[in-house]
Coordinates of C-alpha atoms in Angstrom, one line a residue:
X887 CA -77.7 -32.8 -43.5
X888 CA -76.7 -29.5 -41.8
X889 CA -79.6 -27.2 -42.9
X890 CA -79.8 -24.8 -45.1
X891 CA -78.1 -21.4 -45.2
X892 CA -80.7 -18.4 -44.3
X893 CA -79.4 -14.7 -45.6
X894 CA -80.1 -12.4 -42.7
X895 CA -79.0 -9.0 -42.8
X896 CA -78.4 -7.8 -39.3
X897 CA -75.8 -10.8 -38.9
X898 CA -73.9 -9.8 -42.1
X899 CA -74.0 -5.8 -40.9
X900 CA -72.6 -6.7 -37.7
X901 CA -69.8 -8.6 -38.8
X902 CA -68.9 -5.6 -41.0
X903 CA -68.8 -3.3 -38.0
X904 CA -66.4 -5.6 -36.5
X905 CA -64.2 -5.7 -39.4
X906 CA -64.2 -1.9 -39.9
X907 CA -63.7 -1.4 -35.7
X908 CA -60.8 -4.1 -36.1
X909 CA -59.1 -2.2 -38.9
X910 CA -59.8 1.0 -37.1
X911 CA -57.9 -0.1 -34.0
X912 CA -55.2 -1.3 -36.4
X913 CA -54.9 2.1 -38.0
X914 CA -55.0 3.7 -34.2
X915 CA -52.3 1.1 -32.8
X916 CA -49.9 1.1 -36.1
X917 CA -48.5 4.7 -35.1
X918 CA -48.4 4.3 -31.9
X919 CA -46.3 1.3 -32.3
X920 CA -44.3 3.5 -35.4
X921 CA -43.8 6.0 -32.4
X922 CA -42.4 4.2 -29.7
X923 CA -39.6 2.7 -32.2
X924 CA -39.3 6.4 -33.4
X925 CA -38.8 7.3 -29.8
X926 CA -36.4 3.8 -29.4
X927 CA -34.0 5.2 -31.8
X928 CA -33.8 9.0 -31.0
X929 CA -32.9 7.7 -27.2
X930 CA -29.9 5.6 -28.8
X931 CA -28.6 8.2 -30.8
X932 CA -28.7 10.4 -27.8
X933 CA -25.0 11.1 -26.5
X934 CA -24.3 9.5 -23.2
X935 CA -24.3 11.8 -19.9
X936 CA -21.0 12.7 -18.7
X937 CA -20.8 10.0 -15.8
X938 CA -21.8 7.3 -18.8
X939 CA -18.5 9.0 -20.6
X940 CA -16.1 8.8 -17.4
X941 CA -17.4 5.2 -16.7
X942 CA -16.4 3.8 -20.3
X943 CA -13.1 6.0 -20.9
X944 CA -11.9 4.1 -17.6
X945 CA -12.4 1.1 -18.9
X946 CA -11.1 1.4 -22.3
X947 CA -8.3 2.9 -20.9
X948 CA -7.6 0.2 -18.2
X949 CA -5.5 -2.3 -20.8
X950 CA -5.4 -6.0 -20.0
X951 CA -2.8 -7.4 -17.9
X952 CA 0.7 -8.2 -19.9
X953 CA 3.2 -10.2 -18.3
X954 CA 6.5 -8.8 -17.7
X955 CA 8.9 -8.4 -20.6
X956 CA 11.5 -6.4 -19.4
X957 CA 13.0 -5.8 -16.1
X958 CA 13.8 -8.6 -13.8
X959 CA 10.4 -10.7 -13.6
X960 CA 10.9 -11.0 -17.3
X961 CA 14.0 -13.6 -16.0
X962 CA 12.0 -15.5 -14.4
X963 CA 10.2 -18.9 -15.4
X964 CA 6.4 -18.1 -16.2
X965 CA 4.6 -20.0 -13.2
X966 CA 7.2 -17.9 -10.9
X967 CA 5.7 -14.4 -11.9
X968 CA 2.4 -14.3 -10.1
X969 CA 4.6 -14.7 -6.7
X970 CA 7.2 -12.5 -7.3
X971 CA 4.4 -10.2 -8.0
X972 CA 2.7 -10.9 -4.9
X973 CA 5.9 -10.1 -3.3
X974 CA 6.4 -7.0 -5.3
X975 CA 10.0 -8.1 -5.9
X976 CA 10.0 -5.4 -9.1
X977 CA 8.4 -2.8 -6.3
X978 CA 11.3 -2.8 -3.4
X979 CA 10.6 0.5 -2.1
X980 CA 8.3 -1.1 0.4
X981 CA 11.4 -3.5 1.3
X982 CA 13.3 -0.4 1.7
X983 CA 10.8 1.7 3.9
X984 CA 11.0 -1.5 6.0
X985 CA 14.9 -2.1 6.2
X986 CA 15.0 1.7 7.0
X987 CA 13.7 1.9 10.7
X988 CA 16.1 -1.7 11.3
X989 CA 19.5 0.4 10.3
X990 CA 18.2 3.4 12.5
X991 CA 18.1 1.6 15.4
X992 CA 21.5 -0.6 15.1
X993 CA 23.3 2.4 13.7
X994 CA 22.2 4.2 17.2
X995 CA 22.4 1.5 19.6
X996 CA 26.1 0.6 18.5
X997 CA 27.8 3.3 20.6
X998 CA 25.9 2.0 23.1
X999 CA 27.5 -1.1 23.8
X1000 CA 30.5 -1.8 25.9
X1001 CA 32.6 -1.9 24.4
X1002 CA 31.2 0.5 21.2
X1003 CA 30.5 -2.8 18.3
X1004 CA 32.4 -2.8 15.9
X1005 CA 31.6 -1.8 12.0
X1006 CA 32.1 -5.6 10.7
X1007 CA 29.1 -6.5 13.9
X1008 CA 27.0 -3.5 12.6
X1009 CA 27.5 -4.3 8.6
X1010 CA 26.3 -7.9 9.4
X1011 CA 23.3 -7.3 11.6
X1012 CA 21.9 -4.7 8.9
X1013 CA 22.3 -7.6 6.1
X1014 CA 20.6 -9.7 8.3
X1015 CA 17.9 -7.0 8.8
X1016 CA 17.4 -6.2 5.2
X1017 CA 17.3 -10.0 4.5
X1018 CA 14.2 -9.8 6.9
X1019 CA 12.5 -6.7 5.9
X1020 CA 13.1 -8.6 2.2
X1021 CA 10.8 -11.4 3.2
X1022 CA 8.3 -9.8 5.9
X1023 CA 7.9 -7.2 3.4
X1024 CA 6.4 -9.6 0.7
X1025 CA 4.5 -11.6 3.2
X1026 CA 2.9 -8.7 4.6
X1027 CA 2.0 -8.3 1.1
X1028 CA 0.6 -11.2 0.8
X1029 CA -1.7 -11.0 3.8
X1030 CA -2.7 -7.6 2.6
X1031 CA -4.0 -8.8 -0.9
X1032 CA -5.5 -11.8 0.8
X1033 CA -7.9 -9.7 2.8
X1034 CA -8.0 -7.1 -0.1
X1035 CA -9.2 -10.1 -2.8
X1036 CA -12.6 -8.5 -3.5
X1037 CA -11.5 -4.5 -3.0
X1038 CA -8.7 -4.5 -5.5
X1039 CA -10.6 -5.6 -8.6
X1040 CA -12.2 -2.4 -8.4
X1041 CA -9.5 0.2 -8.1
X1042 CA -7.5 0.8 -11.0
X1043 CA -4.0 0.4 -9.6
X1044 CA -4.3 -2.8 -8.2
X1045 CA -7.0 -4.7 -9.8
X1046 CA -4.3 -6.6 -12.2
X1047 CA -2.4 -8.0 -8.7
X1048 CA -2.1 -12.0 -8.8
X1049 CA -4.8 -12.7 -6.3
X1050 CA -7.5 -9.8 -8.0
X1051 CA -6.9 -11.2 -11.2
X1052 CA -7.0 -15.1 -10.2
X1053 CA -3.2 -16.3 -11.3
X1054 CA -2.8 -17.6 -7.8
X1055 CA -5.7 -18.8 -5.3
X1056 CA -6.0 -17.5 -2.1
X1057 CA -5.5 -21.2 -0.7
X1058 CA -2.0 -21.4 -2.7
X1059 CA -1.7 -17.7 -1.0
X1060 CA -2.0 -18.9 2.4
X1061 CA 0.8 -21.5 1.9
X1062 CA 3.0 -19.2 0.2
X1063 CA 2.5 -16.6 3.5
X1064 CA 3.5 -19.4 5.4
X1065 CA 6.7 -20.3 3.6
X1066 CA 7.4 -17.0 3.8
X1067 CA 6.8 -16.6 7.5
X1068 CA 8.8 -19.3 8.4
X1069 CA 11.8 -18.1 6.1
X1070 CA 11.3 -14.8 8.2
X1071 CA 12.0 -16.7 11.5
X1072 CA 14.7 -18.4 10.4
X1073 CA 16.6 -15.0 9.9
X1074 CA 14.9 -13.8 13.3
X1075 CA 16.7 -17.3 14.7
X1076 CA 20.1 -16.0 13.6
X1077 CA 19.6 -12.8 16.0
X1078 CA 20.2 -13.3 19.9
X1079 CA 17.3 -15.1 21.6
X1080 CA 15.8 -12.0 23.2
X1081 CA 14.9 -10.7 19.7
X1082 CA 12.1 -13.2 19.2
X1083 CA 9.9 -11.9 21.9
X1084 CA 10.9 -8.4 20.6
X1085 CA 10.1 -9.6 16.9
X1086 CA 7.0 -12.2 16.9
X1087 CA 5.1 -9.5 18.2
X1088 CA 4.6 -7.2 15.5
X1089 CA 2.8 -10.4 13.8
X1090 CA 0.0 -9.2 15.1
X1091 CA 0.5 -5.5 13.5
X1092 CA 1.1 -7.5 10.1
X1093 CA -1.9 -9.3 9.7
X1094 CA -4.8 -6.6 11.2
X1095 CA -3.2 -3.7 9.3
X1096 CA -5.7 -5.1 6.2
X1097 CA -8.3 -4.7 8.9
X1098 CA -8.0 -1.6 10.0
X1099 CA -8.9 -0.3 6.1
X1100 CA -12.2 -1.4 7.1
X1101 CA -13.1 0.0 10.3
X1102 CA -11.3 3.0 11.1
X1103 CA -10.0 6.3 9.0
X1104 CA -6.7 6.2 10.2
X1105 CA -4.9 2.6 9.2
X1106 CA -2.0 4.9 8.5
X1107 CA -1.2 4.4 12.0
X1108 CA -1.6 0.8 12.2
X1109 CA 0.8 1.0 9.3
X1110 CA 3.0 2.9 11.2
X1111 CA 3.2 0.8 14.2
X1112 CA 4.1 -3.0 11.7
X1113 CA 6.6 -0.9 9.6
X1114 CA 8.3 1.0 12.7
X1115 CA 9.0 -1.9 14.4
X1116 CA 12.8 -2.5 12.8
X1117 CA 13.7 0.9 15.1
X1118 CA 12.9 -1.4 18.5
X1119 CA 14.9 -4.7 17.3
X1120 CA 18.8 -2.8 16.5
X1121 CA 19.3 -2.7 20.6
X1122 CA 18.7 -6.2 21.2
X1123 CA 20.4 -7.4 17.9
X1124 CA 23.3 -5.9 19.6
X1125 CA 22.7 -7.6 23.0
X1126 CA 21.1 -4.0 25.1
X1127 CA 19.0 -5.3 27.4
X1128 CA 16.1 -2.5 27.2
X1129 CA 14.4 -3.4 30.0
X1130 CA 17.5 -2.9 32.5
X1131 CA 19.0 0.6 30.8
X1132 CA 16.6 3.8 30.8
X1133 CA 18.7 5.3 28.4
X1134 CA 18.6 3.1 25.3
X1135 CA 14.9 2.2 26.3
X1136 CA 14.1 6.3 25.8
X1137 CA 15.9 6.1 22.8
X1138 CA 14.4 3.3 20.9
X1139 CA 11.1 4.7 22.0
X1140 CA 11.4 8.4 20.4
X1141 CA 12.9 6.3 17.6
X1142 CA 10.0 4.2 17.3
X1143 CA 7.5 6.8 17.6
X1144 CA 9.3 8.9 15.0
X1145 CA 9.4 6.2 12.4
X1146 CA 5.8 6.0 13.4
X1147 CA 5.0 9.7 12.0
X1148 CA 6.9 8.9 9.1
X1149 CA 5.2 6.0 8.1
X1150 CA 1.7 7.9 8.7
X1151 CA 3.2 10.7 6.5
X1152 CA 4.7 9.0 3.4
X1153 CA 1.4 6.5 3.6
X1154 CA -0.7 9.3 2.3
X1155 CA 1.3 10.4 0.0
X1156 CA 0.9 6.8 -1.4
X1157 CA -2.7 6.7 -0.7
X1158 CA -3.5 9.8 -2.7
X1159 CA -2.5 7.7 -5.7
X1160 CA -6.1 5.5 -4.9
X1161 CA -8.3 8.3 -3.0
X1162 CA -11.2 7.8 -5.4
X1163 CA -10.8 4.3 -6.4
X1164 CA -10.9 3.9 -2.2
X1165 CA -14.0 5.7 -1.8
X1166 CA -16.2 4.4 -4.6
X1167 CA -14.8 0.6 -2.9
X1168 CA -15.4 1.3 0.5
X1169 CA -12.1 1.7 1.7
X1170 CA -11.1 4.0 4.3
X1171 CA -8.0 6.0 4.9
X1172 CA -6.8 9.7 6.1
X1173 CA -6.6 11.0 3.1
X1174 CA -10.3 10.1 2.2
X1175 CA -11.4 11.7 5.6
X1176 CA -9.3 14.7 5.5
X1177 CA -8.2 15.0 1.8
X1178 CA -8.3 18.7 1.9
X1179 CA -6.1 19.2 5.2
X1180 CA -3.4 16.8 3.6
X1181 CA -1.0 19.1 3.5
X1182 CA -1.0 20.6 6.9
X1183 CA -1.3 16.9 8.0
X1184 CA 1.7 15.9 6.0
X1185 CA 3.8 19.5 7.8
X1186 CA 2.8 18.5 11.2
X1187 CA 3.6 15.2 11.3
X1188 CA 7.4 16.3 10.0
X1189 CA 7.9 18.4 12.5
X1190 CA 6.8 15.7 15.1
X1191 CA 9.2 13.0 13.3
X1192 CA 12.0 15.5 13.8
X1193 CA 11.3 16.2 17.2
X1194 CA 11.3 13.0 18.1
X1195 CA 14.7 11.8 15.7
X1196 CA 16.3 14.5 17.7
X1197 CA 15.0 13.4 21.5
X1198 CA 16.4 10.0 20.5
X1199 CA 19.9 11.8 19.8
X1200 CA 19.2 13.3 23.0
X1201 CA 19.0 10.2 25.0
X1202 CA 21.9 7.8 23.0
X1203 CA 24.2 10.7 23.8
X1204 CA 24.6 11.2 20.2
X1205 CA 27.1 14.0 18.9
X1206 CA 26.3 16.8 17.1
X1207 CA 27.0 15.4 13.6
X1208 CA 23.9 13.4 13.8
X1209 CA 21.6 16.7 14.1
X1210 CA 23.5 18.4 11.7
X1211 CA 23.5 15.3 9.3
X1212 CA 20.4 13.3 10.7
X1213 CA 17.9 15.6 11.9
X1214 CA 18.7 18.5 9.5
X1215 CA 18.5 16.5 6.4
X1216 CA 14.9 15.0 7.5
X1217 CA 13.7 18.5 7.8
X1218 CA 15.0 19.9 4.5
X1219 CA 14.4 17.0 2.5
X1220 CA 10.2 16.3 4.3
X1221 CA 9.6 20.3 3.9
X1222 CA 11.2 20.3 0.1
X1223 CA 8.7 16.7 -0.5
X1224 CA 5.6 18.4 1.4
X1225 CA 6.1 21.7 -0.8
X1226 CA 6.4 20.3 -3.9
X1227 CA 4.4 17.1 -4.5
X1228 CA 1.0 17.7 -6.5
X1229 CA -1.4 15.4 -4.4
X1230 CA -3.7 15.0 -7.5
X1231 CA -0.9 13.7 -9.7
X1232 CA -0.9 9.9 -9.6
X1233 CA 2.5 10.1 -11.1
X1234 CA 3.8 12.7 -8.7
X1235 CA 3.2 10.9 -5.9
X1236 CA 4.5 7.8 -6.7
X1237 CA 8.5 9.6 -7.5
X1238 CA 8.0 11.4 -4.2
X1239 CA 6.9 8.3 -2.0
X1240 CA 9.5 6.3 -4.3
X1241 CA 12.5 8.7 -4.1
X1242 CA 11.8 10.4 -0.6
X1243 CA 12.2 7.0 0.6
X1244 CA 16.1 8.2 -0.3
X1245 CA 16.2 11.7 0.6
X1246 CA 15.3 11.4 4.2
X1247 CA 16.5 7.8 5.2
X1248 CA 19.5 8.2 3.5
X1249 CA 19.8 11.6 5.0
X1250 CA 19.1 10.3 8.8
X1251 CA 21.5 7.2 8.2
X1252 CA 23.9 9.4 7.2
X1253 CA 23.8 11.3 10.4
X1254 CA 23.3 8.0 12.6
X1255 CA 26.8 6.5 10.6
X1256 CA 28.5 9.9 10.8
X1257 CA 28.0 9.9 14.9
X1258 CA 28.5 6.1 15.3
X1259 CA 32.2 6.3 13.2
X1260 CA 33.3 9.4 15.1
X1261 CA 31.9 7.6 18.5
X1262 CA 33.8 4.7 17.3
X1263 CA 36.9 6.1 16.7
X1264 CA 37.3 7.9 19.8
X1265 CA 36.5 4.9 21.5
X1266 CA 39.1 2.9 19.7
X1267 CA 42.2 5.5 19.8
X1268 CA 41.3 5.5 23.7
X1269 CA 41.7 1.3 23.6
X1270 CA 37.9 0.3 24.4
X1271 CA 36.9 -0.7 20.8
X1272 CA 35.8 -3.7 20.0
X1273 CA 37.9 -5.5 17.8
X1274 CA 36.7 -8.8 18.1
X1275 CA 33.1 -8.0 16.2
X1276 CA 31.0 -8.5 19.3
X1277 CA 29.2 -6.1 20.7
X1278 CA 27.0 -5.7 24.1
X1279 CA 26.5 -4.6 27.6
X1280 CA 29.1 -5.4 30.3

């Protein structure tokens, strides 16, 4: 049916030359192959390069995020942590860099007044102001780690914050800033009406200072500028019309614009504690453009800041216990902090910016109580106190 089957020799030799090429090619590909695994398994033995080392020793050493145990978030009920670390409620130092500037400016503006306000006036606005630096401090915060939501993932110190680590949503985050802002002017309500268009301005300082990390070196200054503000609001908290009296207005100036150089100065201390987190992520600041000069930087801008704390002695009228006290102690206490503090210590940095917060504005409001009491006095034992815990201009 399908023929028969012819022998012929020239078909039978050539399928043997393609059986011997075949086995050949085997032969040449089987090392070949042998090689490349050879070659697999020296490269993965092969110790990793020193960036490959750096890379995974941060990350094992970065430990997962722990809720409190101690301290006093470890109080609170578990849904309440993530916002009272938004707020850094276990971090007040910020609160207090805040507050600072506010007591400045009422401690100087109180011998102002006519008659000179009395320490039960002064003792309540200061609550009041630290009550408001309490909870403008956490909103600003807030609206920092709202427009930081992608950067702090990716630096070390802050990439375990509520927002970076997705406890709260940036939508619950924008209600919570709101709460917050409208608890803020409800303690800027309590303050005489002139205050709010003093106050609701710097708004505008608190929510671009994120910005400004994006599109300039030198947010330090916008920094400056939201947390000098308190050393503006002490004259009209005790009724000083700024606009009307030249004096108190060059006062609260050289005031502001030393608080200004103070902020700039203890900012990069702080921001030495991210400098290469911030310029692998993109983020600038001073100390990434000028990281070498800090130090200078940091002794200039003390000597300005002095300057300045003394020209608004100058123009309040303010008695020599304020220089001595005041002025002298911000010089001993900024040259003893620029001296001493190890830039490339994370550690370091953090008890200077955390305790230097103490040494010079305690030192300055020190000197601004000292001059107000003996101002005070005077005026009382000469009958012009006010006794009635009212302060202002005739």
């Amino acid at each position: 049916m399908f023929g028969h089957v012819v022998y012929n020799p020239s078909i039978v030799q050539a399928g043997v030359r393609r059986l011997v090429i075949s086995r050949r090619k085997c032969a040449w590909t089987l090392p070949k192959k042998k090689s490349c695994l050879s070659l697999y398994r020296t490269m993965s033995s092969m110790p990793p390069t020193s960036a490959q080392e750096k890379s995974i020793k941060s990350h094992q050493e970065i430990p997962p995020y722990q809720p409190p145990r101690t301290g006093l978030l470890s109080l609170l009920p578990p849904s309440w942590i993530p916002y009272a670390e938004l707020i850094r409620l276990d971090k007040p130092t910020g609160t207090y860099y805040l507050f600072f500037p506010c007591l400045f400016s009422t401690l100087l503006a109180a011998p102002l007044t006519t008659p000179i306000t009395s320490p039960s006036t002064v003792l309540s606005t200061t609550m009041l102001f630290f009550t408001g630096a309490l909870i403008m401090r956490g909103a600003g915060c807030t609206i920092n780690d709202l427009w930081d939501r992608d950067f702090d993932p990716q630096v070390t110190r802050t990439r375990h914050r509520p927002i970076a680590r997705g406890a709260i949503t940036p939508w619950n985050a924008l209600v919570f800033t709101s709460a917050q802002l409208l608890a803020g002017l409800g303690v800027l309500l309590q303050f005489p009406t002139p205050c709010l268009f003093y106050g609701i301005p710097s708004l505008l300082f608190v929510a671009t200072y994120p910005l400004a990390k994006r599109v300039t070196y030198y947010p330090q200054f916008v920094l400056g500028l939201t947390f000098s503000w308190g050393a503006i609001m002490g004259f009209p908290a005790l009724g000083i019309d700024l606009v009307g009296r030249s004096d108190a207005l060059l006062a609260a100036t050289c005031l502001y614009a030393s608080n200004v150089a103070w902020t700039v100065l203890y900012d990069m201390i702080y921001a030495h504690m991210d400098v290469r987190d911030d310029a692998k992520a993109g983020v600038k600041s001073m100390v990434v453009r000028h990281e070498p000069q800090t130090k200078m930087i940091l002794s200039g801008l003390a000597v300005v800041q002095t300057a300045l704390l003394a020209g608004a002695g100058l123009a309040a009228g303010a008695t020599p216990a304020f220089y001595i006290a005041g002025c002298g102690s911000a010089a001993a206490s900024l040259a003893t902090m620029i001296y001493k503090v190890k830039l490339d210590d994370v550690a370091d940095c953090w008890w200077w910016f955390r305790y230097g917060c103490w040494f010079t504005g305690g030192g300055i409001s020190l000197g601004l109580a000292a001059d107000y009491l003996l101002r005070w006095n005077d005026d009382r034992r000469n009958g012009n106190a006010d006794g009635n815990g009212e302060g202002g201009d005739d």
